[in-house]
Each structure stands twice: as structure tokens, then as C-alpha cells.
XYZ file of C-alpha atoms in Angstrom:
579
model
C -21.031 -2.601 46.018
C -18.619 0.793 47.129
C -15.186 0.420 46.082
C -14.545 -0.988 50.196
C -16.952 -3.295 49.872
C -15.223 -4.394 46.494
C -11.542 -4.418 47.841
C -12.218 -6.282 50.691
C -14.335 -8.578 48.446
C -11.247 -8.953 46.036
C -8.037 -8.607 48.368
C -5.202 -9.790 45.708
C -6.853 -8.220 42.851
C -4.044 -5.998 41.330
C -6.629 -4.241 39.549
C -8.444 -3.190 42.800
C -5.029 -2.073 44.248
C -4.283 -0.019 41.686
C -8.332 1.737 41.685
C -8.156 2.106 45.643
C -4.918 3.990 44.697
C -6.148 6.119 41.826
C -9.748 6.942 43.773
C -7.467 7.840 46.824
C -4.905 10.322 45.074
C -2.233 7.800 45.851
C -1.245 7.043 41.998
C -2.157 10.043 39.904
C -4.331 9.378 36.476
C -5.983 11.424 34.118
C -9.525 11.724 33.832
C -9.978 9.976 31.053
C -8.400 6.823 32.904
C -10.677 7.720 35.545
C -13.736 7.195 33.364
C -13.082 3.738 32.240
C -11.847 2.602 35.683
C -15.740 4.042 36.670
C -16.802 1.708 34.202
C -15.037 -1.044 35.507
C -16.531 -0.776 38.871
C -19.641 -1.363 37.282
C -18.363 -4.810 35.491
C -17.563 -5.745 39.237
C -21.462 -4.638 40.305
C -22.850 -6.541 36.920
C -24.450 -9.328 38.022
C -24.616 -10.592 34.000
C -20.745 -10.413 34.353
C -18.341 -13.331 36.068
C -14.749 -11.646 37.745
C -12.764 -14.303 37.232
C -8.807 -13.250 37.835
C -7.687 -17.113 37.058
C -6.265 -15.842 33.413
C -5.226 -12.641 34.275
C -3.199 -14.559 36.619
C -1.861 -17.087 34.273
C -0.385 -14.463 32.287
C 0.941 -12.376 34.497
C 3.149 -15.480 35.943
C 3.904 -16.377 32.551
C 5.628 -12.877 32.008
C 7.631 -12.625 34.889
C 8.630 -15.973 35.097
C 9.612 -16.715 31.131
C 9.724 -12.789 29.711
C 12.971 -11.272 30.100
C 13.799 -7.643 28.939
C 16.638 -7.565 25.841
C 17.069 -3.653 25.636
C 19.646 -1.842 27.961
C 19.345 -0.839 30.341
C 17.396 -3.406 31.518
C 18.441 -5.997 29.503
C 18.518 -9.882 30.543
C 16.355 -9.067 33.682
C 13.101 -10.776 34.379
C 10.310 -8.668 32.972
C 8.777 -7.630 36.622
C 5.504 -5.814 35.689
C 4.612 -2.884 37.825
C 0.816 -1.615 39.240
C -0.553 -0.323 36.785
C 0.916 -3.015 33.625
C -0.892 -6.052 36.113
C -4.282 -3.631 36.538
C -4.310 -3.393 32.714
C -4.078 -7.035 32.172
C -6.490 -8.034 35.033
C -8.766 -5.613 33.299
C -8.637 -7.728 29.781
C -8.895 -11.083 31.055
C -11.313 -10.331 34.525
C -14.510 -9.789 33.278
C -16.239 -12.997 31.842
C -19.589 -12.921 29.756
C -21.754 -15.625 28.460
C -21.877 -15.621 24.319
C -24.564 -17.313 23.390
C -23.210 -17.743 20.165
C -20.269 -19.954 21.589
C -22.411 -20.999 24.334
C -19.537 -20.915 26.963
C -18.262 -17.995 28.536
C -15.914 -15.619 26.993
C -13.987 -12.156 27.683
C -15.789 -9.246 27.833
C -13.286 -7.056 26.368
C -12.287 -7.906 22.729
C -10.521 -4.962 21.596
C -8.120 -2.981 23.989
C -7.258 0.849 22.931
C -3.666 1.242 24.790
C -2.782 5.418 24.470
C 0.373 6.042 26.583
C 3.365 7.834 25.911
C 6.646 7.129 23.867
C 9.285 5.350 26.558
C 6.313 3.746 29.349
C 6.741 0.223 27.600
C 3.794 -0.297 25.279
C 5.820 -2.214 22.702
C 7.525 -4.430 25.877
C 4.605 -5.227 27.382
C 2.133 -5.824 24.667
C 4.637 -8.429 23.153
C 4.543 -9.900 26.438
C 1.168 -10.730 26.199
C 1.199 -11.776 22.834
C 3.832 -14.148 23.661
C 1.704 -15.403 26.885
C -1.356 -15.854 24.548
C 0.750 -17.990 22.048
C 1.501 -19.888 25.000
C -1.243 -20.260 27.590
C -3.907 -19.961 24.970
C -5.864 -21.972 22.732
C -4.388 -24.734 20.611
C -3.833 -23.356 17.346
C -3.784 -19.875 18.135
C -2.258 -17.547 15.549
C -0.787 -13.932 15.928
C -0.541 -11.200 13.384
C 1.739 -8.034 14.560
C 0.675 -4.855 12.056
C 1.796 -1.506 12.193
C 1.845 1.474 9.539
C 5.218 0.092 7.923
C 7.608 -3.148 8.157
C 10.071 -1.739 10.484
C 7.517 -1.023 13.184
C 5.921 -3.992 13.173
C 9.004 -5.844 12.948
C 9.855 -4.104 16.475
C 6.685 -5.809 18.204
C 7.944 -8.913 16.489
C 11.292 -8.501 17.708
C 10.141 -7.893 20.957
C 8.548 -11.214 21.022
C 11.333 -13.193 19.685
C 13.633 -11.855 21.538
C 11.532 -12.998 24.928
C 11.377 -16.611 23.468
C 15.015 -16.648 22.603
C 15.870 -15.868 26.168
C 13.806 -18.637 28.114
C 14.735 -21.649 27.782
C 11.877 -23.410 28.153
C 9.999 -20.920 24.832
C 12.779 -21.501 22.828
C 13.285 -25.606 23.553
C 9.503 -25.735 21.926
C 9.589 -23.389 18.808
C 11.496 -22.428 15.915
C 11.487 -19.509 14.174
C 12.226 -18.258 10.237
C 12.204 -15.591 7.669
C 8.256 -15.806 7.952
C 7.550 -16.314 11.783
C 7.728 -18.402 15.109
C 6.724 -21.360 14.971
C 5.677 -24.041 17.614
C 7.988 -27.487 17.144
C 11.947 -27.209 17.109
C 13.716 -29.706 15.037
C 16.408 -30.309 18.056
C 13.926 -31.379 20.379
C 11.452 -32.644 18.401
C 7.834 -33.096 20.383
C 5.404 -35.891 18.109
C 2.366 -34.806 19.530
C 0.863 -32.342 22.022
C 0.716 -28.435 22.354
C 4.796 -27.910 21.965
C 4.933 -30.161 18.816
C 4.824 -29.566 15.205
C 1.001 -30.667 15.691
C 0.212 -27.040 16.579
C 0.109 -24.364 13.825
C -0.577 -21.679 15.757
C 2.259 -19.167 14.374
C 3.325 -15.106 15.108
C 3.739 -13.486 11.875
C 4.116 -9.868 10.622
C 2.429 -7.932 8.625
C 2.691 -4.072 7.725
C 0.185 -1.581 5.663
C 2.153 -1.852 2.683
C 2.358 -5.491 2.864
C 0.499 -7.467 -0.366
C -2.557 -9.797 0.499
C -3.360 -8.834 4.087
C -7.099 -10.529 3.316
C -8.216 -14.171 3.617
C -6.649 -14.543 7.156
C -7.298 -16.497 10.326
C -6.065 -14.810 13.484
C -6.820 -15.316 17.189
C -4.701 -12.193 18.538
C -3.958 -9.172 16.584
C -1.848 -6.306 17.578
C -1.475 -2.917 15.769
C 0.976 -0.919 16.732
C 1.536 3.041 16.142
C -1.831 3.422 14.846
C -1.111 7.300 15.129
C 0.258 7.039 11.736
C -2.476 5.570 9.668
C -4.473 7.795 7.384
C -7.135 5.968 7.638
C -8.294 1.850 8.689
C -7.334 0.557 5.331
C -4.374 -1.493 7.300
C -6.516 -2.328 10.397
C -9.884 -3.548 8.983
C -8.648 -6.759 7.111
C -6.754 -7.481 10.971
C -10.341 -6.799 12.687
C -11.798 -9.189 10.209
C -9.266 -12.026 10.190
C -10.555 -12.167 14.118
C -14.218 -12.861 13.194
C -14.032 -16.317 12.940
C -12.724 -16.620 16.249
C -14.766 -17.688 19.829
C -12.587 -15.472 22.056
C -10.454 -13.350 19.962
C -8.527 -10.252 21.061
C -7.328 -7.119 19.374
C -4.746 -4.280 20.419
C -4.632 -1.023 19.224
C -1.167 0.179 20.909
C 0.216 4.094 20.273
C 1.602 7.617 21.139
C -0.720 11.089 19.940
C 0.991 11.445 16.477
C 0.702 13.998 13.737
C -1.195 12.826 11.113
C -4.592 15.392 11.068
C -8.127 13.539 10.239
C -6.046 10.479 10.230
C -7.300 6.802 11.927
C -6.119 7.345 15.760
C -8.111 10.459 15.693
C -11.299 9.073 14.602
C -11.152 5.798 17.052
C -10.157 8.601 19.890
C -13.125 10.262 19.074
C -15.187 7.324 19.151
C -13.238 6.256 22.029
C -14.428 9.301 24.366
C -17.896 9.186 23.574
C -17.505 5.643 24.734
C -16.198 7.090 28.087
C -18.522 9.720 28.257
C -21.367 6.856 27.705
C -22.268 8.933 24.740
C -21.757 5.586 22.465
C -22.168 2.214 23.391
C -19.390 -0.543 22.497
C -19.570 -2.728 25.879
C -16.651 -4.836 24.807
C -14.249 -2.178 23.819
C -11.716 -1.034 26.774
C -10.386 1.947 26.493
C -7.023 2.675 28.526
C -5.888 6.049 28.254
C -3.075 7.497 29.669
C -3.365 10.924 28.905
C -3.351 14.788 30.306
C -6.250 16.835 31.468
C -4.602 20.129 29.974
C -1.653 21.730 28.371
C -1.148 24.243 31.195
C -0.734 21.591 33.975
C 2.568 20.213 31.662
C 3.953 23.503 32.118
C 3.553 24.056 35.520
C 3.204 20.816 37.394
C 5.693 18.571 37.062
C 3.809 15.368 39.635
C 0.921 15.342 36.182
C 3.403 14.176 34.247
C 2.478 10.811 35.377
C -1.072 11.001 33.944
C 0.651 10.590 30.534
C 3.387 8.558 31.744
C 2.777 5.903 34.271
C 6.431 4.444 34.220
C 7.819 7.435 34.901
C 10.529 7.357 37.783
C 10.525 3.277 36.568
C 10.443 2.894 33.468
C 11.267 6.341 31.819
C 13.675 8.818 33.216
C 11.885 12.046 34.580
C 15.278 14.135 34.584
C 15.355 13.070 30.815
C 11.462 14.439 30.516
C 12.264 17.509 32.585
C 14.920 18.280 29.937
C 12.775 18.129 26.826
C 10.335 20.628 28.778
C 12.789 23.061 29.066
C 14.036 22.369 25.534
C 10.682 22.436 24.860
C 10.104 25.778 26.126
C 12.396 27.343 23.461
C 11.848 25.509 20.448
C 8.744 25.504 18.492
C 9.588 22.131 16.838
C 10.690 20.430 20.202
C 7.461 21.953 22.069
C 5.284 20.002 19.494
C 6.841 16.804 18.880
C 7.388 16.478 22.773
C 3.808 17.482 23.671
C 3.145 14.728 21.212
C 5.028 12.228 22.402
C 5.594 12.706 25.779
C 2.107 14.151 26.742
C -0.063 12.172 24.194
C -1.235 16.255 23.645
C -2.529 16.192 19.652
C -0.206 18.789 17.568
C -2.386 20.056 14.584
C -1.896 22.773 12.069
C -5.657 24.454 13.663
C -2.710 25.724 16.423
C -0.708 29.207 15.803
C 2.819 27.937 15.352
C 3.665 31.648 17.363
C 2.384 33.430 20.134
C 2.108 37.272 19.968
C 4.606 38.628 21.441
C 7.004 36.640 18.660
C 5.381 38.192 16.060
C 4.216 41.594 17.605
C 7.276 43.632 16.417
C 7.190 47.236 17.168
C 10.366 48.258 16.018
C 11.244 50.518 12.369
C 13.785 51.869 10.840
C 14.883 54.430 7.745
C 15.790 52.264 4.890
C 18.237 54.291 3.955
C 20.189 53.215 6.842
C 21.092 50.016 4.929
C 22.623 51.567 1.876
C 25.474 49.695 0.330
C 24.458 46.282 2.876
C 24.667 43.123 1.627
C 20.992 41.722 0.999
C 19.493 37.911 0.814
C 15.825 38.131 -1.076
C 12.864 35.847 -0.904
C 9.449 35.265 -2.954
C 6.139 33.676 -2.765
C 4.616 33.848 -6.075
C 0.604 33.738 -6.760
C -0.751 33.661 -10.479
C -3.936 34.166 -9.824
C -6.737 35.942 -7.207
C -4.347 36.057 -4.446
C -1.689 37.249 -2.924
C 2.058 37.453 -2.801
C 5.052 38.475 -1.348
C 8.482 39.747 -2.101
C 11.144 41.162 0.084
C 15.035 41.834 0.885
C 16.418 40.670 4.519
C 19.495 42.809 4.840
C 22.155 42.736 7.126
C 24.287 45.384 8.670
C 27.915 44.925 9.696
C 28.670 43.729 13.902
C 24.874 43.326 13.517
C 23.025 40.520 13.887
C 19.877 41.961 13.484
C 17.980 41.134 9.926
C 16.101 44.089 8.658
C 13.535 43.610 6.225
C 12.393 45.849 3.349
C 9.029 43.931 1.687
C 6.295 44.980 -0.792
C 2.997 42.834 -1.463
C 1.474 42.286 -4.960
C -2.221 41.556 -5.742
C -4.653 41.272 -8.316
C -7.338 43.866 -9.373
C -9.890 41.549 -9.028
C -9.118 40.646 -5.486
C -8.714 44.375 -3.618
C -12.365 44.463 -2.548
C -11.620 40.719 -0.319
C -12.036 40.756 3.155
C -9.924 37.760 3.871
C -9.798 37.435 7.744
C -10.907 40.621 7.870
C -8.575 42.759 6.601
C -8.512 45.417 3.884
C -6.373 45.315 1.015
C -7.425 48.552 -0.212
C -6.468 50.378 2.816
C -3.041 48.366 2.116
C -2.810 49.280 -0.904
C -3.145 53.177 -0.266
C -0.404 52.917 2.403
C 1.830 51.746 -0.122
C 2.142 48.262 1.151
C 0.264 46.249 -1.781
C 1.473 46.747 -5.367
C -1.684 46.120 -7.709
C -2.211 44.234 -10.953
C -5.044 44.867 -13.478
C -7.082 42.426 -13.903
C -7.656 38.697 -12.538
C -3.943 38.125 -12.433
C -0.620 39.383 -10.724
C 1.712 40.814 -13.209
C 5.212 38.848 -12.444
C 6.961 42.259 -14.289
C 6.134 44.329 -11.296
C 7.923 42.077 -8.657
C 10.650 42.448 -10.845
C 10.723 45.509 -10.687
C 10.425 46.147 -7.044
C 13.560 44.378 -6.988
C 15.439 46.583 -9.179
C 14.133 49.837 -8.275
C 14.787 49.001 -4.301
C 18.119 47.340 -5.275
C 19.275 50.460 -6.971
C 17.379 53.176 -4.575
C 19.555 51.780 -1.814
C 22.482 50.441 -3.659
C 21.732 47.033 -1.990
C 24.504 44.183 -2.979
C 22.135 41.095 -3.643
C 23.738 37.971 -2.891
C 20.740 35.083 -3.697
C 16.895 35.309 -3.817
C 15.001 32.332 -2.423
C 12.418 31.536 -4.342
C 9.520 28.272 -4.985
C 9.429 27.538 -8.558
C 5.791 27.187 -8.254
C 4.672 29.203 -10.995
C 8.362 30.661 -11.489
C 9.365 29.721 -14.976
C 8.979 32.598 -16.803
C 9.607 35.057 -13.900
C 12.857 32.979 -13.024
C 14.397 33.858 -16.729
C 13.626 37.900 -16.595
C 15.156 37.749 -12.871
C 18.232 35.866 -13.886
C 18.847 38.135 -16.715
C 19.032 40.845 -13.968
C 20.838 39.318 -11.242
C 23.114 36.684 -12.024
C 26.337 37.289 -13.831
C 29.029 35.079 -14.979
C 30.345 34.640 -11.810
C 27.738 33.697 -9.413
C 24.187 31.993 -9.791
C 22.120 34.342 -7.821
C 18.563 32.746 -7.884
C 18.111 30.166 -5.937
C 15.557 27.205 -5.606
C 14.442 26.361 -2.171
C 12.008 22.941 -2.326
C 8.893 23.800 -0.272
C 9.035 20.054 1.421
C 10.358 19.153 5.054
C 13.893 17.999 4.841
C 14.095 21.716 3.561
C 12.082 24.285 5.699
C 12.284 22.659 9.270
C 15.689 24.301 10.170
C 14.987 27.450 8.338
C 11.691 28.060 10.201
C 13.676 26.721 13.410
C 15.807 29.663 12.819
C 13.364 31.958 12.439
C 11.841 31.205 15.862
C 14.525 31.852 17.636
C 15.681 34.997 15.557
C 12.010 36.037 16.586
C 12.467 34.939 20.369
C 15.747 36.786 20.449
C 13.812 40.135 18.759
C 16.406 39.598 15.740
C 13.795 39.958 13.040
C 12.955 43.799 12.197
C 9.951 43.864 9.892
C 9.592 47.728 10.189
C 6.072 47.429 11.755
C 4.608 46.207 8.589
C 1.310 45.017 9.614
C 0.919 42.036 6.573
C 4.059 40.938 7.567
C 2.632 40.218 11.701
C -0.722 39.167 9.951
C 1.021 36.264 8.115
C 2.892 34.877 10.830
C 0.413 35.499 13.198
C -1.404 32.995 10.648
C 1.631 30.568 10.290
C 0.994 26.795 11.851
C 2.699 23.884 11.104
C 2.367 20.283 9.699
C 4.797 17.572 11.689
C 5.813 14.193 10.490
C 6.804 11.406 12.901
C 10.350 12.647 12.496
C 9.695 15.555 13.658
C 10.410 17.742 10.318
C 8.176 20.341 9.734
C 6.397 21.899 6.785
C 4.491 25.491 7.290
C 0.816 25.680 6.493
C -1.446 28.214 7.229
C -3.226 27.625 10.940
C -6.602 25.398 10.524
C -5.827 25.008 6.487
C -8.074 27.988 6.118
C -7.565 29.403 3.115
C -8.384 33.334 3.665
C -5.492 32.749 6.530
C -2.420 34.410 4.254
C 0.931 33.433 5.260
C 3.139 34.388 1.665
C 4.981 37.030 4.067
C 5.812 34.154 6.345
C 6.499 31.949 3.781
C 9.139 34.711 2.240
C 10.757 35.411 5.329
C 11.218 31.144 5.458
C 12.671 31.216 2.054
C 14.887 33.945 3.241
C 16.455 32.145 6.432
C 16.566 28.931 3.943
C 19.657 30.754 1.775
C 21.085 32.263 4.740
C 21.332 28.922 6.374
C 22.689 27.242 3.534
C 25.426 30.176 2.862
C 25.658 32.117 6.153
C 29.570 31.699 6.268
C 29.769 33.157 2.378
C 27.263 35.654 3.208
C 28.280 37.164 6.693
C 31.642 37.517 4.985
C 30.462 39.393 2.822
C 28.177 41.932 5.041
C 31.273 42.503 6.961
C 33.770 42.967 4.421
């Protein structure tokens, strides 16, 4: 049947509604949406599938007449569920198949893949349904909440509890403890029947780092924030704990994260081959609330509901038009909000900068910065490779940081063509210093220090430096620079909690054309090659873009180190460039 013929064959159907209103342009959705509500219309033309909205129904009652929201600002309200929340359920519990196996009829979908961006209600409304299952399910039925760590699964737990707590009806008929909800309350104690100690079914917790997640019996299982699993080592024993099960159901709930090659990206890529009908798993639905490009974020606001259905509702769109514009200065805020508010994957195979950051045109005479204070960085390499030394000097009433750099390589490595590019050409500018043999010779970084210290009577206040490798070239250096009154070398720890403000600096001292590399062409090269690696904090660590090795980003990584002391001592340090 045509999707008329359907709608006027199912007029309540909340699931209909919301198709007749996607197909029509009246709701906006993504495409990939689009291809699993395609799908669906062929469930409603299977003739080897039953539509049967009485359980849908069920739980959708249930919710708004016992769920109540317990976070402001909706807080104490009845937990009315929009559209598109009612066409999701009606889409789990609808479609009807006959298992031979259990020789009844059973749901079609078994697993539900729920992608939708941070602040649409995922957590809210997943609960919800857990809590109606417990409920208006089977006798018995047991519940297992999972996520990556404790504390998130302990929210979806929460979340559930805190729904019981506030009907009185849920809570007159359970208990609950250190270890989970429980059906039976000892102060209106039930002897038999559903309500009464007589039923074990149970909610529990459980997180990937939790002991003993084998051996158990579930009839529900929800994992939440799947983004951050490395892989489906927390997952599979959940998946399997539902096998014994006639009718079991499993959620996968979650935002795009960061984690590259991790679990969310291989069921995603399962997941659209299942859409594209490039792989079939018939009982797997796949709800997707995602965007069809990058570019349409930027420059049409009315997509932003592909990736965020409650927005307007549920989620503030003045808030989201904020972080855009944030966004649209900020490196770091750009990623972690086209993660998390555009379920748009943020990998380190991106260019953390585009060209015309890096492209820097500008030179200067060195000798203009004689007698300036200096701040130095390094990025040592033993062996075939390269690496990078330089002085970021500042002038007085200006806030522009000029950089005088030299490059160091090994013998053995001047004939590479890594990305292309020619060393030995480099090298006869002047721009590489090379070492005999296999090996860079620490002794001659040392030395470009002193000589360039002294040829422009430069006033070194700290070099940055990764003691990767640094031992021995740390003691000849100190010897040189630090006196009795002042440690001048400096350790900066190549980890997050360290480098995300410094390289936050550096984009916008790049943005604001306060970076002055003298045209050096490495120096653009490495930061053309600069990505960057995000945690679910949204603290950064630089990598080099794809992980490909022969993409060289020691310039970038000195500059880093550089903005890394000034951070931690620009009050000390502009004092001293302007005194």
C-alpha cells in the first residue's frame, strides 16, 4: 500500500503521523532517518508481519501517566512524550513476527540503535521504557543498565529510580537498595501476584569495569554512551545474557564521540549498510538522528533538527545557536560541538587548521629582535627523523610572537620524500641542520641555541621541552642556561590536561595573524599536518592528521611547547619583555 493508503488504514498510529510528516517536509529528518522509516513502510506492506500498536500503546500510557521528569527545568511534570519519542516506540513494539522457536508471536525488532544528540532526552526517555518494561512486561523480567563507566550507567539508573520514586503507585510496589529496584516493599507488603516479593524481576547496574558481567539472565538491556567503548568487550556479555530470552530487547543509546576505530564506529558502519540494504539484520532498527553534511550546520540553521529532534522542546536552540558561533572561533569548541550537537564524527584524519591559519606570508630581519626577551621550545628525535628547535620572541607594546627556528635531521634520512617534500633542498636553504649518520646529534641543537642566543643577544627566559629522549641533552642545556637564580628548562607533559589550552592559544594567536614564522615553509608544512585527538571532556592532545607517519608536525609540536611556558608564566614573562 502508498503511504495514503497506509494512513488512512492506520489513523491513530503516531508512527504514521510522524512519516506523513517527514515524507511531506513538515518535520525535517536526515536521510539516514529517512532510510529506515522506508524500511518501515515495508514492515506495514509485509504480509509475514502483524502491526499490532496494542503495546506500543501500553507503554506510551504508562509513561505519561506514572513517569514524571526530576531534572529542572522540567522537573515534577508528567513526562508528555512528543512526535517523534511515540513514533520511535510504536516502531519497537508495532511490528509482530511469528518465531517458530517460541511458537507465538514476538517483536520484530530486538535490538534498537538510538544516535541523537547530547540534550534531545535519550537518557529520559530510554529509562522510561525500561521502567514501562519492568512494569507492563513479563513476570520476572530483569534489567541490566551498562555504560562505559559506573557514573554513566548510574545516570540511566537514576533516571529510573527517580520515575518510580515519584509515582505513587511504582513506588507503593517496590523497594530499592545499594544493588537495585526491586519488586515487593516491606510497608505494603503484597503475598502473591506481580507487585509482590514473588517476582524477581530486578533493575541493576552494571559498568565496563565492573567484575563478573558473565553468567547473567536479562530480559531488557540498555547500553548507554556506547561512543566511548574501544571495542564490545562491555556489550557482548549484555547481548548474551538476552539469549535465553523469548522476546528480549536491547538498546544501544549515544552521541558521535571521539574515540577513533572504537565500538560505535564499527556498529555505525554496520548500521548503514543495513540502511543501504547492503547487509541484512531484519530485526535490528536503526534510528538515526543525524546530519546530511557539515556545510548545512553552518549555514542552515532549520537542519539543525535532523540531529536534534527536541529542539525548540526539549533543547534550547538560542543555547545551540551560541555554541555555533563559539564554535566558529574555537578549534576545540568546533569539534566537541560538531560532536555532540551534530552527531558529526571528529577524527584526527581531519586538519585541525585551515590554510589561511597557517599560510603566513609575513618575515622579518632577525636582527630586529636584539636584546628581546625569548621563550624556546623543542621536539627531540633520536633516530631517522626529524626535529625541531626554535625561540618565540617578543617585542615590547607588541603582541606579535616572532619566531626564529632551525630543523635537525639525520644523514641517513636527507634522501626521504616524506609527503613529498625535500629535505635536501631544506637543507641547502639553511633550514635543516644535518647529523652524520643514522642519528641526530643532540650537541648541535645545543648549539643553535647558543650561537642564536648570543648572535642576537636574546634574554632566554624558559625552553619548553618533552623529556622524551631528553636526559642527556637536558644536563648540557642546563649547564648553559640556568643559573642560581632561575630554573630555565622546563618540562611540559605531552598529555591533555597540558596541551589543550596551549594549542587553544595558538589558534587564536593564528586567527588573529599573531604568529610570525618568517615564511618558513617546514614550519606551514607541520601545522598544515597538525590534527587532533579529543576525549569526552573535550581536552585535546595533537597528533599528526590521519596518524600518518611521513605527516611531520615537530614544528607544530615546538611552537605548542612554546605557548605551554608562556601560558603558564605570561605575567613573569611580559614583564619582562617590557621592562
Amino acid at each position: 500500500m502508498e503511504l495514503q493508503e497506509l494512513i488512512e488504514k492506520y489513523p491513530d498510529s503516531n508512527l504514521m503521523a510522524y512519516i506523513k510528516a517527514c515524507k511531506s517536509g513538515e518535520i525535517t529528518i536526515g536521510k539516514e532517518l529517512m532510510l529506515q522509516l522506508d524500511l518501515i513502510m515495508d514492515d506495514f506492506n509485509n504480509e509475514d508481519i502483524t502491526v499490532d500498536f496494542s503495546d506500543a500503546d501500553k507503554r506510551i500510557r504508562f509513561i505519561e501517566k506514572e513517569c514524571k521528569h526530576s531534572e529542572a527545568p522540567h522537573a515534577g511534570k508528567p513526562f508528555i512524550l512528543e512526535l517523534f519519542q511515540k513514533a520511535f516506540v510504536e516502531a519497537i513494539y508495532a511490528f509482530k513476527i511469528y518465531d517458530e522457536e517460541v511458537g507465538r508471536l514476538v517483536r520484530k525488532y530486538n535490538e534498537i540503535l538510538f544516535l541523537v544528540s547530547r540534550k534531545n532526552g535519550k537518557t529520559p526517555l530510554i529509562s522510561a521504557l525500561c521502567l514501562a518494561e519492568f512494569f507492563s512486561g513479563d513476570l520476572g523480567t530483569k534489567i541490566l543498565c551498562s555504560s562505559n563507566d559506573y557514573d554513566q550507567a548510574d545516570l540511566a539508573f537514576q533516571a529510573i529510580d527517580a520515575m518510580r520514586e515519584q509515582s505513587k503507585k511504582l513506588e507503593k510496589c517496590t523497594r530499592k537498595n545499594i544493588k537495585g529496584i526491586y519488586f515487593g516493599n516491606p510497608r505494603h507488603v503484597k503475598k502473591k501476584g506481580k507487585f509482590s516479593y514473588a517476582n524477581k524481576g530486578n533493575i541493576r547496574k552494571i559498568s565496563a569495569k565492573t567484575g563478573a558481567k558473565e553468567g547473567k539472565n536479562i530480559r531488557v538491556g540498555m547500553s548507554d554512551e556506547i561512543h566511548e567503548m574501544k571495542d564490545d568487550a562491555a556489550v557482548m556479555p549484555i547481548r548474551q545474557a538476552l539469549s535465553t530470552q523469548d522476546d528480549p530487547i536491547y538498546f544501544e543509546l549515544t552521541t558521535e564521540g571521539f574515540v577513533n576505530d572504537g565500538y560505535l564506529d564499527h556498529r555505525l558502519h554496520d548500521a548503514r549498510m543495513v540502511l543501504k540494504g547492503e547487509l541484512d539484520r531484519p530485526r535490528w532498527l536503526i534510528w538515526l538522528y543525524t546530519q546530511d553534511s557539515e556545510t548545512e550546520v553552518w549555514q542552515d540553521k532549520e537542519s539543525w533538527v535532523k540531529s536534534n529532534p527536541g529542539i525548540g522542546i526539549i533543547k534550547k536552540k538560542s543555547f545551540l545557536a551560541g555554541m555555533i558561533d563559539e564554535a566558529k572561533t574555537n578549534m576545540q569548541t568546533r569539534a566537541f560541538v560538531l560532536s555532540k550537537d551534530f552527531n558529526l564524527k571528529q577524527n584526527n584524519s581531519n586538519a585541525a587548521f585551515s590554510p589561511e591559519l597557517y599560510t603566513c606570508s609575513e618575515t622579518f630581519d632577525p636582527s630586529v629582535l636584539q636584546g628581546c626577551m625569548a621563550i624556546g621550545g623543542v621536539d627531540l628525535a633520536m633516530s631517522i627523523d626529524l626535529a625541531s628547535a626554535r625561540l618565540m620572541v617578543m617585542r615590547p607594546n607588541d603582541r606579535k610572537k616572532y619566531f626564529i627556528q632551525q630543523y635537525f635531521i639525520p644523514e641517513d634520512k636527507l634522501s626521504a620524500k616524506d609527503d613529498g617534500k625535500d629535505y635536501k633542498e631544506w637543507s641547502r636553504q639553511g633550514l635543516i641542520t644535518v647529523s652524520p649518520g643514522a642519528a641526530n646529534d643532540f650537541d648541535k641543537i645545543t648549539d643553535w641555541f647558543v650561537n642564536t642566543v648570543n648572535q642576537y643577544s636574546l634574554r632566554v627566559f624558559k625552553i619548553g621541552y618533552d623529556d622524551a629522549l631528553a636526559k642527556y641533552w637536558l644536563k648540557s642545556m642546563s649547564e648553559i642556561f640556568d643559573d642560581v637564580d632561575q630554573v630555565c628548562m622546563t618540562r611540559i607533559a605531552q598529555k591533555r590536561e597540558v596541551l589543550s589550552a596551549p594549542f587553544s592559544l595558538l589558534e587564536s594567536d593564528l586567527r588573529n595573524k599573531l604568529i610570525v614564522t618568517n615564511n618558513n615553509p617546514i614550519d606551514e608544512w607541520c601545522l598544515s599536518n597538525l590534527a587532533i585527538d579529543m576525549d569526552k571532556r573535550g581536552l585535546i592532545l595533537p597528533c599528526k592528521a590521519g596518524g600518518k607517519a611521513e605527516k611531520k608536525i615537530d614544528g607544530a609540536a615546538t611552537i605548542i611547547n612554546c605557548e605551554a611556558v608562556y601560558l603558564q608564566n605570561s605575567s613573569e614573562f611580559n614583564a619582562y619583555v617590557n621592562s
